[in-house]
Short mmCIF file of C-alpha atoms and ligand atoms in Angstrom, two decimals:
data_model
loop_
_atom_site.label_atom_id
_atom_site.label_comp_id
_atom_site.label_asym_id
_atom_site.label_seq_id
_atom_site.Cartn_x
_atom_site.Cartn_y
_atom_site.Cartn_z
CA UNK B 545 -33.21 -122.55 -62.01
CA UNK B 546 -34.79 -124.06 -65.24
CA UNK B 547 -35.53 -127.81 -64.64
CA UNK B 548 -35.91 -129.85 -67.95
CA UNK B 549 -37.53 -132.55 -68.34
CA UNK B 550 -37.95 -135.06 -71.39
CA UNK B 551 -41.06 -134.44 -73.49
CA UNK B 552 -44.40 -136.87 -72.20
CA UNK B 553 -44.38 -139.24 -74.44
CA UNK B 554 -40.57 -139.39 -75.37
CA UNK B 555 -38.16 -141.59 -74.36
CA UNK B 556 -34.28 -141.49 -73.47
CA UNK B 557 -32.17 -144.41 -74.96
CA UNK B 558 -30.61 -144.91 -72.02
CA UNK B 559 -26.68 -146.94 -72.15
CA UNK B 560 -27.89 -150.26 -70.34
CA UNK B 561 -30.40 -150.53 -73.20
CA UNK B 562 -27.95 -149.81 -75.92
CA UNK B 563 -27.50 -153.57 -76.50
CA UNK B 564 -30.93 -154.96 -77.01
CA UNK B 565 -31.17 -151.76 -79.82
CA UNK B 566 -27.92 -152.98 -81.49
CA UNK B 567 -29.25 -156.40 -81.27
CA UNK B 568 -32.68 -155.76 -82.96
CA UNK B 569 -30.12 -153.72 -85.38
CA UNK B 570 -27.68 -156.58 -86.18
CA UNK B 571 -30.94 -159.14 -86.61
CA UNK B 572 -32.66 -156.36 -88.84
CA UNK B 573 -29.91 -155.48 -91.04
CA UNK B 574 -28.60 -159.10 -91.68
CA UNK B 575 -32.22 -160.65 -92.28
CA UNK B 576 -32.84 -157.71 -94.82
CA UNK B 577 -29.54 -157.99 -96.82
CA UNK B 578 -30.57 -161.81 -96.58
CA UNK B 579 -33.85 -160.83 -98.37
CA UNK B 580 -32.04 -158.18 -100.90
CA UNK B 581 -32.92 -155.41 -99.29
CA UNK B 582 -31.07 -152.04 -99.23
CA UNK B 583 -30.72 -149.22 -96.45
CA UNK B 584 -32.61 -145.56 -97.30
CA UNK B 585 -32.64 -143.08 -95.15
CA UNK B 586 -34.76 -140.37 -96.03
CA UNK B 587 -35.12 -137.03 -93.95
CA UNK B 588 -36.72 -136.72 -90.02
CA UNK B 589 -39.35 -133.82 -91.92
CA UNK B 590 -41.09 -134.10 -95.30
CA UNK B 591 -43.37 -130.83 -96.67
CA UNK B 592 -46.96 -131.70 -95.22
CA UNK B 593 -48.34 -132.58 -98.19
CA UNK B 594 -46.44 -135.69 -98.41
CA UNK B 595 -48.35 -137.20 -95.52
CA UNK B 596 -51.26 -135.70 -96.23
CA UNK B 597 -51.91 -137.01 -99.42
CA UNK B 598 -50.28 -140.54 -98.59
CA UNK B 599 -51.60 -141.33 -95.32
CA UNK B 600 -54.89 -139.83 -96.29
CA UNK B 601 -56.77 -137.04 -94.66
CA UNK B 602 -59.29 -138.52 -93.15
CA UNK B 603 -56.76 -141.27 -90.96
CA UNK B 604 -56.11 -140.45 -87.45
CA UNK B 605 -52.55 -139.50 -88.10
CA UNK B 606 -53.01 -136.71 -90.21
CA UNK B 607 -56.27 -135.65 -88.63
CA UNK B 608 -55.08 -135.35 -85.03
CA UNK B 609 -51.62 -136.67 -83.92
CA UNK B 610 -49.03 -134.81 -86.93
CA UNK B 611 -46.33 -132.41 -85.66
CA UNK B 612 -46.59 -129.92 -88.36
CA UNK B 613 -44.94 -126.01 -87.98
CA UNK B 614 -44.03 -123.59 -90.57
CA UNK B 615 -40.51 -122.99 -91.09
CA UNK B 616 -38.91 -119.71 -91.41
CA UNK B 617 -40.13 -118.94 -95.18
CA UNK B 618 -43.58 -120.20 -94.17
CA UNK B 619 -43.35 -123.80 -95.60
CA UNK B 620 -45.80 -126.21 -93.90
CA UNK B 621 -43.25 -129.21 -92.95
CA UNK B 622 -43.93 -132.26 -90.97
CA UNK B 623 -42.06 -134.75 -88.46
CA UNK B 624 -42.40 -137.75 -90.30
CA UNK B 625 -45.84 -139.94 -88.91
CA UNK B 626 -44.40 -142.95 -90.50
CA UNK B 627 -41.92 -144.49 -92.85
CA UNK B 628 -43.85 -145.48 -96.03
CA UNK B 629 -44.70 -141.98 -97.73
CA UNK B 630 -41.12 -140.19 -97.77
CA UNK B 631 -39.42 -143.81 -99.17
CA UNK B 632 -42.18 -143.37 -101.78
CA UNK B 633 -41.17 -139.53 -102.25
CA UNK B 634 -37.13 -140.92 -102.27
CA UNK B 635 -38.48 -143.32 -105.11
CA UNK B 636 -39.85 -140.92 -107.63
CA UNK B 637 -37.27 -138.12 -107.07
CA UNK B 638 -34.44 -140.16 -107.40
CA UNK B 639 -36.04 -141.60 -111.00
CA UNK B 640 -35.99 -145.18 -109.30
CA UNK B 641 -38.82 -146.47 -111.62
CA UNK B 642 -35.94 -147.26 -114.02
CA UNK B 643 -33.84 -149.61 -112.00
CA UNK B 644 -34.81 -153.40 -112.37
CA UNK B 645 -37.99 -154.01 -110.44
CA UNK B 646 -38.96 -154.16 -107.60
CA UNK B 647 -36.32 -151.93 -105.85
CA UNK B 648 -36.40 -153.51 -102.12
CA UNK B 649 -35.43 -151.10 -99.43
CA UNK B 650 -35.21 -151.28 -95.75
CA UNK B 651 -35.19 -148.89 -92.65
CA UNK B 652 -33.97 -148.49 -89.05
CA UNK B 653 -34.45 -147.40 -86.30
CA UNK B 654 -36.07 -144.28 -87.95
CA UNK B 655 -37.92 -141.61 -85.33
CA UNK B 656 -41.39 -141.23 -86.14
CA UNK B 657 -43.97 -138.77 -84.25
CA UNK B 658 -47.46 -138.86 -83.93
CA UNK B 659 -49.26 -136.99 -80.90
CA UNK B 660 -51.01 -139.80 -79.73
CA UNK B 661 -52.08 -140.40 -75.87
CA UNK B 662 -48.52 -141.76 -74.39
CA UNK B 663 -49.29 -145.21 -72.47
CA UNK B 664 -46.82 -147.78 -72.06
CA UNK B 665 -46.48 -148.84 -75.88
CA UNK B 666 -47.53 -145.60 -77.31
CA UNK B 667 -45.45 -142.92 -77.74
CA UNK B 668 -45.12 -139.66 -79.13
CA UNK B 669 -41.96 -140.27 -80.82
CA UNK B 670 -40.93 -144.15 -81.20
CA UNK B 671 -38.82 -145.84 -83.56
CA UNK B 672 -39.46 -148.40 -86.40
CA UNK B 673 -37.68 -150.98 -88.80
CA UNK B 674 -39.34 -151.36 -92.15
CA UNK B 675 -39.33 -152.26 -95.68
CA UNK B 676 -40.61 -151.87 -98.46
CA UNK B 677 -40.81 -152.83 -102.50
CA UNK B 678 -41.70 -151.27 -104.95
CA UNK B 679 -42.49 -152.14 -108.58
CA UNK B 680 -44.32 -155.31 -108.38
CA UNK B 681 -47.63 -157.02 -107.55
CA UNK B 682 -46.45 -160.48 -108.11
CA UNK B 683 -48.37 -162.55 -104.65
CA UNK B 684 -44.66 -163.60 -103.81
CA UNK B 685 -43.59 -160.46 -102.89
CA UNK B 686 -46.56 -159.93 -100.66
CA UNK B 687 -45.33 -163.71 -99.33
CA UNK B 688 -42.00 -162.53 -99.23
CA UNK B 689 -42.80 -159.20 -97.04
CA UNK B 690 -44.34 -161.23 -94.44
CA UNK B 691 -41.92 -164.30 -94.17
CA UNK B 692 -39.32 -161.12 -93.72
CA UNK B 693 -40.83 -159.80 -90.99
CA UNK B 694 -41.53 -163.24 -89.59
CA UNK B 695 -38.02 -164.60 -89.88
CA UNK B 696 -36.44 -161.13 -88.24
CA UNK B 697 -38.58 -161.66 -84.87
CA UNK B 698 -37.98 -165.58 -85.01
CA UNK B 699 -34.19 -164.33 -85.36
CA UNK B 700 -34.69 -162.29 -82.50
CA UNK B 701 -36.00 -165.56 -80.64
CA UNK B 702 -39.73 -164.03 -80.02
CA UNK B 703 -41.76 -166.69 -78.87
CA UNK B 704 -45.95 -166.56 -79.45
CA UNK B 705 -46.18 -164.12 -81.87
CA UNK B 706 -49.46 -164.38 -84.66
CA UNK B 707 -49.64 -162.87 -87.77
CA UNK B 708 -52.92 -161.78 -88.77
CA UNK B 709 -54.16 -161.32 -92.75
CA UNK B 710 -56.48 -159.82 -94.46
CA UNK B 711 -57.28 -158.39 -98.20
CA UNK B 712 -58.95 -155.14 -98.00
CA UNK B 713 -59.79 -155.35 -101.73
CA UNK B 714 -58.60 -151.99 -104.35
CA UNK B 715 -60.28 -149.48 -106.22
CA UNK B 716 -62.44 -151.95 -108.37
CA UNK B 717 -64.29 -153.59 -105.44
CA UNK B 718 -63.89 -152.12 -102.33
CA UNK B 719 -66.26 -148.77 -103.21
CA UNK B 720 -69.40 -151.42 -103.21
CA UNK B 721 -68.24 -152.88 -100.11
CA UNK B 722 -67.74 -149.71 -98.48
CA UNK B 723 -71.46 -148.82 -99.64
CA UNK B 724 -72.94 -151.92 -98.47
CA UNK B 725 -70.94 -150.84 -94.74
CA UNK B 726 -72.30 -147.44 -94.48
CA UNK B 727 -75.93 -149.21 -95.56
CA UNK B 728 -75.48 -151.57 -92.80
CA UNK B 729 -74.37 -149.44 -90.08
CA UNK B 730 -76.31 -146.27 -91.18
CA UNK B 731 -79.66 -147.57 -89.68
CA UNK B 732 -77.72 -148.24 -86.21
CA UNK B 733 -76.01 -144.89 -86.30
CA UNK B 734 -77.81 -143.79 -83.34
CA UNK B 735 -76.95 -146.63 -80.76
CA UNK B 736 -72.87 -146.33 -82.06
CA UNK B 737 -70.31 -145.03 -79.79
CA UNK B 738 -68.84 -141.06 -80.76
CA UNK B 739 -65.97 -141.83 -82.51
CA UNK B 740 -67.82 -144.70 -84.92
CA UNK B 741 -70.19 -142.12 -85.81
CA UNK B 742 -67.42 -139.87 -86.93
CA UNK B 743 -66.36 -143.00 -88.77
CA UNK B 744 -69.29 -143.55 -90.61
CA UNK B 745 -68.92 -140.17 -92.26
CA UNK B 746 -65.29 -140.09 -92.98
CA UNK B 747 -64.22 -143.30 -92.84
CA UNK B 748 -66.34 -146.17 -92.53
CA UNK B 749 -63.71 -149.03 -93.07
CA UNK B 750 -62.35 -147.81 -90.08
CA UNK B 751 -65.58 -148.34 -88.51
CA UNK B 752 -64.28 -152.44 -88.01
CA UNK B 753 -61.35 -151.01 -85.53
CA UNK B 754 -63.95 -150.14 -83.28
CA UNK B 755 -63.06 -151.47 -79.48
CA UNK B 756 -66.19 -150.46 -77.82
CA UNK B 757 -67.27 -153.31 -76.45
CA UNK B 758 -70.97 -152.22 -77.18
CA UNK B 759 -70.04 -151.33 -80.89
CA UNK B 760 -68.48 -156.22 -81.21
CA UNK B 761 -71.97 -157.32 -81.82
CA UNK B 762 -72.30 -154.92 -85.00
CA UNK B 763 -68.90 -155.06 -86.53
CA UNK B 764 -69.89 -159.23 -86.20
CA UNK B 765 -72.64 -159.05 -88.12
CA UNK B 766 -71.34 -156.28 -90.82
CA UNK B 767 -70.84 -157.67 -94.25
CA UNK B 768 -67.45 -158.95 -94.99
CA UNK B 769 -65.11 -157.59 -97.60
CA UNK B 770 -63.29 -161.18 -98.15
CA UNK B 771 -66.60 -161.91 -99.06
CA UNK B 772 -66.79 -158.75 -101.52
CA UNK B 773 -63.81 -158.71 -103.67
CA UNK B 774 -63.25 -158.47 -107.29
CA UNK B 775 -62.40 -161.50 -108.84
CA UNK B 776 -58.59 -160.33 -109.32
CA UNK B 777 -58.29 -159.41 -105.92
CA UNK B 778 -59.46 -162.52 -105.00
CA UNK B 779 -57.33 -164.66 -106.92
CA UNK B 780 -54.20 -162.76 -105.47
CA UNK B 781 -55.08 -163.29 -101.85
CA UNK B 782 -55.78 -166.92 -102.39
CA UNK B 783 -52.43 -166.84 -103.95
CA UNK B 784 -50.64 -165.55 -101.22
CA UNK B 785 -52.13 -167.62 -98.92
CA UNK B 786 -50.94 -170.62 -101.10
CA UNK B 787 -47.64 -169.60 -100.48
CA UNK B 788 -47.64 -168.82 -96.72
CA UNK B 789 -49.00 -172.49 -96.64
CA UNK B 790 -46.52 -174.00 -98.64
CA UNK B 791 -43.57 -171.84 -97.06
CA UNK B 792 -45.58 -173.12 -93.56
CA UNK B 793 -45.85 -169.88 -92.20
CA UNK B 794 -48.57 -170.04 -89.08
CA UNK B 795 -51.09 -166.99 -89.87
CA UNK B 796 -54.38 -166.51 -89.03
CA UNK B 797 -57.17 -164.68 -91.07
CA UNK B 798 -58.91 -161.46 -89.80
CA UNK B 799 -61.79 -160.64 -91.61
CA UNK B 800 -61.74 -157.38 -89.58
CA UNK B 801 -58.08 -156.15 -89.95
CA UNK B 802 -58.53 -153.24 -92.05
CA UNK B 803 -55.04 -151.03 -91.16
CA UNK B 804 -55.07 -147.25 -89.75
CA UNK B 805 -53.91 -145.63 -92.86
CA UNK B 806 -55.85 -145.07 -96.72
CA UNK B 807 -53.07 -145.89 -98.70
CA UNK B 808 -53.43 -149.85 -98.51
CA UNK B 809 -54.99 -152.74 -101.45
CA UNK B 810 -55.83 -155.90 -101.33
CA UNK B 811 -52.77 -157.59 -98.70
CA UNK B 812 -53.15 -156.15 -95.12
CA UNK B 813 -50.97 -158.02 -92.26
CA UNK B 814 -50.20 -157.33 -89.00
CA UNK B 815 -47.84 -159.34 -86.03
CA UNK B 816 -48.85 -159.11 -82.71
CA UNK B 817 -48.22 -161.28 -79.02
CA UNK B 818 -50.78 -164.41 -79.25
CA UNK B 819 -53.83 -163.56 -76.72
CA UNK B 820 -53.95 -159.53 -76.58
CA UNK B 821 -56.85 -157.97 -78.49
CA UNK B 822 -55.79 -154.38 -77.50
CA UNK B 823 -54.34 -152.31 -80.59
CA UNK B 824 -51.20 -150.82 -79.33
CA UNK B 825 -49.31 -154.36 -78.50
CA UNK B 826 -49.11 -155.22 -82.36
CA UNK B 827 -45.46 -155.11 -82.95
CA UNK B 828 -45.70 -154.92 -86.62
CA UNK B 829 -47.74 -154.23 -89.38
CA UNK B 830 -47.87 -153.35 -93.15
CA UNK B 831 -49.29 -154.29 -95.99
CA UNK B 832 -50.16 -153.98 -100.29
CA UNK B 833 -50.48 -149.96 -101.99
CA UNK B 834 -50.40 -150.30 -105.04
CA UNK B 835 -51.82 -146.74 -105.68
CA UNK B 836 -49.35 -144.71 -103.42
CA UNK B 837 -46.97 -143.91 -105.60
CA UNK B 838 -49.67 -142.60 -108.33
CA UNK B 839 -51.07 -140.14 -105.62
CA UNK B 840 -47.47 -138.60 -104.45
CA UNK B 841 -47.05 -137.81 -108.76
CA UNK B 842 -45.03 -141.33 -109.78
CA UNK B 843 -46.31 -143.38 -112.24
CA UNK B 844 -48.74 -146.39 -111.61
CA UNK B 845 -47.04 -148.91 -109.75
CA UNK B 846 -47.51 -151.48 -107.03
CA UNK B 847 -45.43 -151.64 -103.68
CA UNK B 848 -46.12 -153.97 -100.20
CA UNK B 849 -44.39 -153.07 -97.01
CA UNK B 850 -44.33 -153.14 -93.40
CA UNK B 851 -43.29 -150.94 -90.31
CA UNK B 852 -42.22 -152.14 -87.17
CA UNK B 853 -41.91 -150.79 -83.44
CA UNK B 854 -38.60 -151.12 -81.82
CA UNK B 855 -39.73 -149.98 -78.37
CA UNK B 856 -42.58 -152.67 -78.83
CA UNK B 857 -40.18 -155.10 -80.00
CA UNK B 858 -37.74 -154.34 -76.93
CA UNK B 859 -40.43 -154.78 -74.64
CA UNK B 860 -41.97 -158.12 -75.74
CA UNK B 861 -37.92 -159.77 -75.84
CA UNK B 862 -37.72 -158.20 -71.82
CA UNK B 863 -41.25 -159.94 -71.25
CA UNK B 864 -40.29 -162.98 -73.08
CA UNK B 865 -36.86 -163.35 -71.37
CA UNK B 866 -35.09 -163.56 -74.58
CA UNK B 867 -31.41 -163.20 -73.61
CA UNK B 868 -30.04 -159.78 -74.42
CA UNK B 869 -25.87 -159.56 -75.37
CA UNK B 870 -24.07 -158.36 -72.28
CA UNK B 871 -22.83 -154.80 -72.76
CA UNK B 872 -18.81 -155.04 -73.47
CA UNK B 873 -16.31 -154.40 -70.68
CA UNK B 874 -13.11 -153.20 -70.90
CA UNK B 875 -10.65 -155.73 -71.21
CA UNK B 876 -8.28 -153.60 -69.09
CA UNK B 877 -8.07 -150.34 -67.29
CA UNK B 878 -5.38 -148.78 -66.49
CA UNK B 879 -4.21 -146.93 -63.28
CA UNK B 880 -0.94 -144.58 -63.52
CA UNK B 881 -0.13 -142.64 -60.28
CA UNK B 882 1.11 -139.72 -60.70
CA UNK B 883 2.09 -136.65 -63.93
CA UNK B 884 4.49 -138.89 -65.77
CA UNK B 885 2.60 -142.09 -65.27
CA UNK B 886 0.06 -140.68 -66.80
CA UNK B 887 1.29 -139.25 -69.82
CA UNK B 888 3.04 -142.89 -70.41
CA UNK B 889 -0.56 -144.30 -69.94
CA UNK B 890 -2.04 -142.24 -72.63
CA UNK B 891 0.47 -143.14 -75.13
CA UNK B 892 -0.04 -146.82 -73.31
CA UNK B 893 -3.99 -146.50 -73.71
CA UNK B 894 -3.79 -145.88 -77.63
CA UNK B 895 -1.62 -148.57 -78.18
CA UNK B 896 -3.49 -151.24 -77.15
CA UNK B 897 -6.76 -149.91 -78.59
CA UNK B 898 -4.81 -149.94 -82.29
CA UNK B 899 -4.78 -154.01 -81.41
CA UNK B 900 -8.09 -154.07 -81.33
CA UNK B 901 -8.28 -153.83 -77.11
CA UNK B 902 -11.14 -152.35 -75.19
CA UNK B 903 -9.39 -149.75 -72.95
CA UNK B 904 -10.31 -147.74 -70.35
CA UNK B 905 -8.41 -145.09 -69.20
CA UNK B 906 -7.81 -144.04 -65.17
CA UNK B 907 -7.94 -140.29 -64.85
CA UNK B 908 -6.90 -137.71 -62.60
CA UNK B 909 -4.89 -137.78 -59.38
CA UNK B 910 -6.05 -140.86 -57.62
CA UNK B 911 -4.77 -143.65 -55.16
CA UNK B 912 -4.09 -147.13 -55.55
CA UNK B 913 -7.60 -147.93 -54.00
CA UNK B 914 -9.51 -145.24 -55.77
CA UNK B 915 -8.47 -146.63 -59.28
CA UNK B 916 -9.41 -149.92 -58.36
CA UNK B 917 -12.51 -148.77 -57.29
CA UNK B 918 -13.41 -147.53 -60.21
CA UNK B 919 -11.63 -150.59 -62.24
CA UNK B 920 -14.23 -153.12 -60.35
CA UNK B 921 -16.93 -150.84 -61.67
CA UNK B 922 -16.11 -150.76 -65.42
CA UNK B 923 -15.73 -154.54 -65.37
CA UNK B 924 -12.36 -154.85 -66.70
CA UNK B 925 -10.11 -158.03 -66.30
CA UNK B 926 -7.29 -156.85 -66.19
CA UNK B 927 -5.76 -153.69 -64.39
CA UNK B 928 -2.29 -152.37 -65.34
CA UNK B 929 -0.84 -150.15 -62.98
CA UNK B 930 2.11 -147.56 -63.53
CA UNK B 931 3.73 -146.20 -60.51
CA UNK B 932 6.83 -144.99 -60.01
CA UNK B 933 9.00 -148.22 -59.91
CA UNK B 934 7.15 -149.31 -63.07
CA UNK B 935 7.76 -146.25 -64.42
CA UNK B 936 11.58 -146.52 -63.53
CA UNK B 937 12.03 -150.08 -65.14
CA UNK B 938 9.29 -149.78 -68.17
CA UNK B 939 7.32 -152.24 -66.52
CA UNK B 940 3.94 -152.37 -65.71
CA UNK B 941 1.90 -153.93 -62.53
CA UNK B 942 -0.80 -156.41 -64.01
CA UNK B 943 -3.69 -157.50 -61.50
CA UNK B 944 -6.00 -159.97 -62.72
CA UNK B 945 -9.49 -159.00 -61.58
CA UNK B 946 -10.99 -162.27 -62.83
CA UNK B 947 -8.66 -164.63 -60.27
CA UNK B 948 -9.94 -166.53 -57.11
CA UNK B 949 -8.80 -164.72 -53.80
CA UNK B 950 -7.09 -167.96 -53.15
CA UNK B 951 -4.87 -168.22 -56.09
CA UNK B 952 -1.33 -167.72 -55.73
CA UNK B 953 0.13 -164.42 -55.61
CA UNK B 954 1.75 -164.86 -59.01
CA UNK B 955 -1.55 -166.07 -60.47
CA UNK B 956 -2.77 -162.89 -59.35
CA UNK B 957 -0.38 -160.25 -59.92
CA UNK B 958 2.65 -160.10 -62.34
CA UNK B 959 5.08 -157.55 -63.58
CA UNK B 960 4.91 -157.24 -67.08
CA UNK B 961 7.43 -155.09 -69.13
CA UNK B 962 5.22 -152.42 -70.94
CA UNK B 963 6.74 -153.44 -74.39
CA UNK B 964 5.05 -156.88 -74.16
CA UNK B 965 1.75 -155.17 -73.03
CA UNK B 966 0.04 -156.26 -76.11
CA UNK B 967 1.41 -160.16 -76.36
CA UNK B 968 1.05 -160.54 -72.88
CA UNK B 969 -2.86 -159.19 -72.37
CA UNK B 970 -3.89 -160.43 -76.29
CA UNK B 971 -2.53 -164.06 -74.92
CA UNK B 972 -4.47 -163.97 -71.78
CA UNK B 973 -7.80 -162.67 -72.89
CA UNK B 974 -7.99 -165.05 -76.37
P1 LIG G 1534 -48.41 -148.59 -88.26
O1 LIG G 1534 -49.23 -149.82 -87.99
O2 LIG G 1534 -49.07 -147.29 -87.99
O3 LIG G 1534 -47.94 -148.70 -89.75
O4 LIG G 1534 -47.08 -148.66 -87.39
C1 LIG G 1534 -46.22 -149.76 -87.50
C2 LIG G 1534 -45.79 -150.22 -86.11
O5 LIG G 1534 -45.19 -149.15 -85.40
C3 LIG G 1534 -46.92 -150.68 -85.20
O6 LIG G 1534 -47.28 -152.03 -85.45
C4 LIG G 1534 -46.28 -150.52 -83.84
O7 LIG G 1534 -45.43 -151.62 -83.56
C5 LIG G 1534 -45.42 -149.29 -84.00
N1 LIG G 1534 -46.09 -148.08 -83.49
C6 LIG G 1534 -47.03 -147.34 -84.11
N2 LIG G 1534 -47.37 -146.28 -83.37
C7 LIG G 1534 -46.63 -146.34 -82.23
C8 LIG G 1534 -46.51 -145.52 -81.06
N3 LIG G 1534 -47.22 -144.42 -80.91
N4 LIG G 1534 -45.63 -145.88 -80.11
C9 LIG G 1534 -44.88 -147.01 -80.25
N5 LIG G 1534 -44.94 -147.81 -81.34
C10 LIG G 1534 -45.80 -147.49 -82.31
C11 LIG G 1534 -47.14 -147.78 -90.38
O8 LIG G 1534 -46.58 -146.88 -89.82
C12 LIG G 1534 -46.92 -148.08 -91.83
N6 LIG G 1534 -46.04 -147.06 -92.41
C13 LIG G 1534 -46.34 -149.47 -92.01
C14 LIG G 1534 -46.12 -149.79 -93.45
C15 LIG G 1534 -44.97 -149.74 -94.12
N7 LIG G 1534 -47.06 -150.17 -94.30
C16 LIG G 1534 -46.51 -150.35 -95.49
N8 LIG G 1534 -45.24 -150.07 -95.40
#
C-alpha cells in the first residue's frame, strides 16, 4: 500500500493551530486597513521571467531554490519565491499607475516556495504577510512601511523584537561602492570561504551576508556604503531616520544589512528577536525599489515594502508566551436517541445555528453515555437530549456541562420545551 507522506520541508496547518493563524490574520488585516492598505491577491505561479528579472539572477532564489516546470504548451512558470514581483506585475497590468499615488496594498498568508535546506524556520513552502506601495519616494512612506510592520507585531504583543536599517544606496552611487568592495576583497580572495568567492564574482554586496566566522574580520574592515552614498541618497536616509526618531520607533543601524534580493535602493530594514545573529530567525524584512517596476516593463516609479513569515511569527508568539485565543466550543451538542429523534435534531441543529449558536450535532445510533462522551470532548456547555419522552411532549432534556457535581439537580438538569430552545440557551450562555 502507498504511504504518503507530506513533502520535507512542508508543513500541515494543523486545527489546534488554526487560531494563532486567524489571530496573526485579524492583527494583519486591521493594522493594514488602519494604514490604508488594500488586499491583492495575485496568482500561486507567475511565467519565470517575472522572478527572474525582479529578484535578479544572480540572488540565491532564482539561482538555486525556484520551483520552475513547464506546463503543458511548454511555458516556463514558477511557484511564486516571494510576494513583491507578481504585486508589481498586478500593478502594471491592471494600468494602476493612474490611480492617485501611491496605491498601498497588502497580503496574507500567501504560500511562497523556495527549495531551501528545511530547518526549523526554513521551509520549502511558508507563508508571508506583506505590503507594499507603490508610486512614491517621499521618506514618510519608507517611515510609514516600517512603523506598519512594527505596530502589527506590537499588536500581536511580541516582546524584544529589533529592527535593523540600512540604505544600500541606488544606481547613482552604489556601482563605486560596489567597485571599491570587489577592490577590497579581491586581494583576499584566496583566504575567503567557497560561497564568498562565488560572491565576489556575481554578487559582491552579498559578500557582507557572509556567516563564516573566518570571513567577520573582513566584512569589518570592508568599506562602508553609508559611508558611500550619493548626496540624494543620503539626504533621504537621514530623513527617514528623522522620522523613526520623532515617531520614537527603537531601530538600530546595520551598516552590513544588505537584503537577499537585487531589486532594493537606498531603505533596507529588517525585524528580527533581540540577541540572534543567525539569518533565518528574522521575522520580517523589506525594504525601498524604486527601479522594479521599470525592469518588469512599467514606467519609472518608486515603491517600499516588506514581507513577513507567519510560521516565524507563530513560533516567536509560542516562545514568547503571548496568549493565543482559545479555539471556540460548541455552545451545545445535541444527543437524540433513536430515527425520529434524530431527524427532529437536524431540523433542531439548524435552528439554533440561524441564531447565531455554535452547534454540534450527535450522530449515529448511540447511547446516553456514548453521546456524552463525545459531548465532554467537543467542549460544549450545554447538552440537549431527545429521547423518546422528549420526543412525545416536544421537550427537550438540557444538562449543563459547566455545573458543580454538587449543585442541585435542577441546577443541573432541566426540561426545556424545544420551542423555547433558543430563549432558553441564548439567556443562559449571554
Ligand atoms: P525575504 O527576506 O526573502 O523578503 O522574506 C521575508 C520573510 O519571509 C523573512 O524575513 C522570513 O520571516 C520569511 N521567510 C523567508 N524565507 C523563509 C523560509 N524558507 N521559511 C520560513 N520563512 C521564511 C522577501 O521575500 C521580500 N519579497 C520582502 C519584500 C516585500 N521586500 C519588499 N517588499
Amino acid at each position: 500500500m502507498p504511504h504518503f507522506k507530506s513533502v520535507q520541508g512542508t508543513r500541515d496547518i494543523l486545527p489546534k493551530d488554526a487560531m494563532a493563524w486567524r489571530m496573526i490574520e485579524r492583527a494583519v488585516s486591521e493594522t493594514c486597513e488602519r494604514y490604508g492598505y488594500q488586499r491583492i491577491e495575485t496568482p500561486l505561479f507567475e511565467e519565470t521571467g517575472v522572478f527572474a528579472r525582479g529578484v535578479g539572477e544572480g540572488t540565491d532564489i532564482v539561482e538555486k531554490e525556484m520551483y520552475t516546470f513547464k506546463d503543458r504548451s511548454e511555458t516556463s512558470l514558477t511557484l511564486q519565491p516571494e510576494g513583491t514581483a507578481g504585486t508589481i506585475r498586478a500593478y502594471i497590468e491592471h494600468g494602476m499607475h493612474t490611480l492617485p499615488q501611491p496605491v498601498k496594498f497588502y497580503y496574507l498568508r500567501t504560500p511562497i516556495f523556495r527549495y531551501e535546506r528545511p530547518q526549523k524556520g526554513r521551509y520549502r513552502e511558508h507563508h508571508q504577510f506583506g505590503c507594499e506601495a507603490l508610486g512614491e519616494s517621499d521618506p514618510a512612506l519608507d517611515a510609514e512601511m516600517i512603523a506598519l510592520l512594527w505596530d502589527i507585531y506590537q499588536r500581536l504583543g511580541a516582546r524584544d523584537i529589533v529592527i535593523q536599517l540600512n540604505s544600500i544606496g541606488d544606481r547613482t552611487c552604489r556601482p563605486a561602492y560596489i567597485q571599491a568592495l570587489v577592490d577590497y576583497y579581491t586581494p583576499l580572495q584566496d583566504d575567503l570561504c567557497d560561497d564568498c568567492k562565488v560572491r565576489l564574482l556575481k554578487n559582491p554586496l552579498r559578500l557582507l551576508d557572509c556567516k563564516e566566522p573566518r570571513d567577520q574580520p573582513k566584512i569589518a574592515a570592508a568599506p562602508k556604503i553609508a559611508d558611500r552614498l550619493c548626496e540624494p541618497c543620503a539626504a533621504h536616509f537621514t530623513a527617514v531616520r528623522e522620522l523613526l526618531d520623532a515617531m520614537g520607533l527603537p531601530y538600530t543601524i546595520n551598516p552590513l544589512l544588505v537584503r537577499g534580493l537585487d531589486y532594493y535602493t537606498r531603505t533596507v530594514f529588517e525585524l528580527a528577536p533581540e540577541q540572534s545573529g543567525r539569518r533565518q530567525s528574522a521575522i520580517g524584512g523589506g525594504g525601498r525599489y524604486d527601479g522594479l517596476v521599470e525592469l518588469l516593463g512599467g514606467k519609472p516609479t518608486p515603491g517600499i515594502g516588506f514581507g513577513s513569515g507567519m510560521e516565524r511569527a507563530i513560533d516567536l508568539l509560542e516562545q514568547q508566551g503571548v496568549a493565543i485565543p482559545p479555539t471556540p466550543t460548541p455552545q451545545v451538542y445535541i444527543a437524540p436517541l433513536g430515527a425520529t429523534a434524530r431527524a427532529v435534531a437536524s431540523v433542531l441543529a439548524q435552528h439554533l445555528r440561524a441564531t447565531d449558536l455554535r452547534v454540534q450535532l450527535g450522530f449515529g445510533e448511540r447511547s446516553v453515555k456514548a453521546h456524552m462522551r463525545t459531548a465532554n470532548a467537543s467542549g460544549a456547555r450545554f447538552v440537549a437530549l431527545i429521547g423518546a419522552d422528549e420526543l412525545a411532549n416536544d421537550t427537550m432534556t438540557i444538562r449543563d456541562m459547566a455545573a458543580s457535581p454538587d449543585a442541585a439537580e435542577d441546577q443541573k438538569q432541566v426540561n426545556v420545551p424545544r420551542s423555547e430552545a433558543t430563549i432558553w440557551l441564548k439567556s443562559r450562555l449571554g
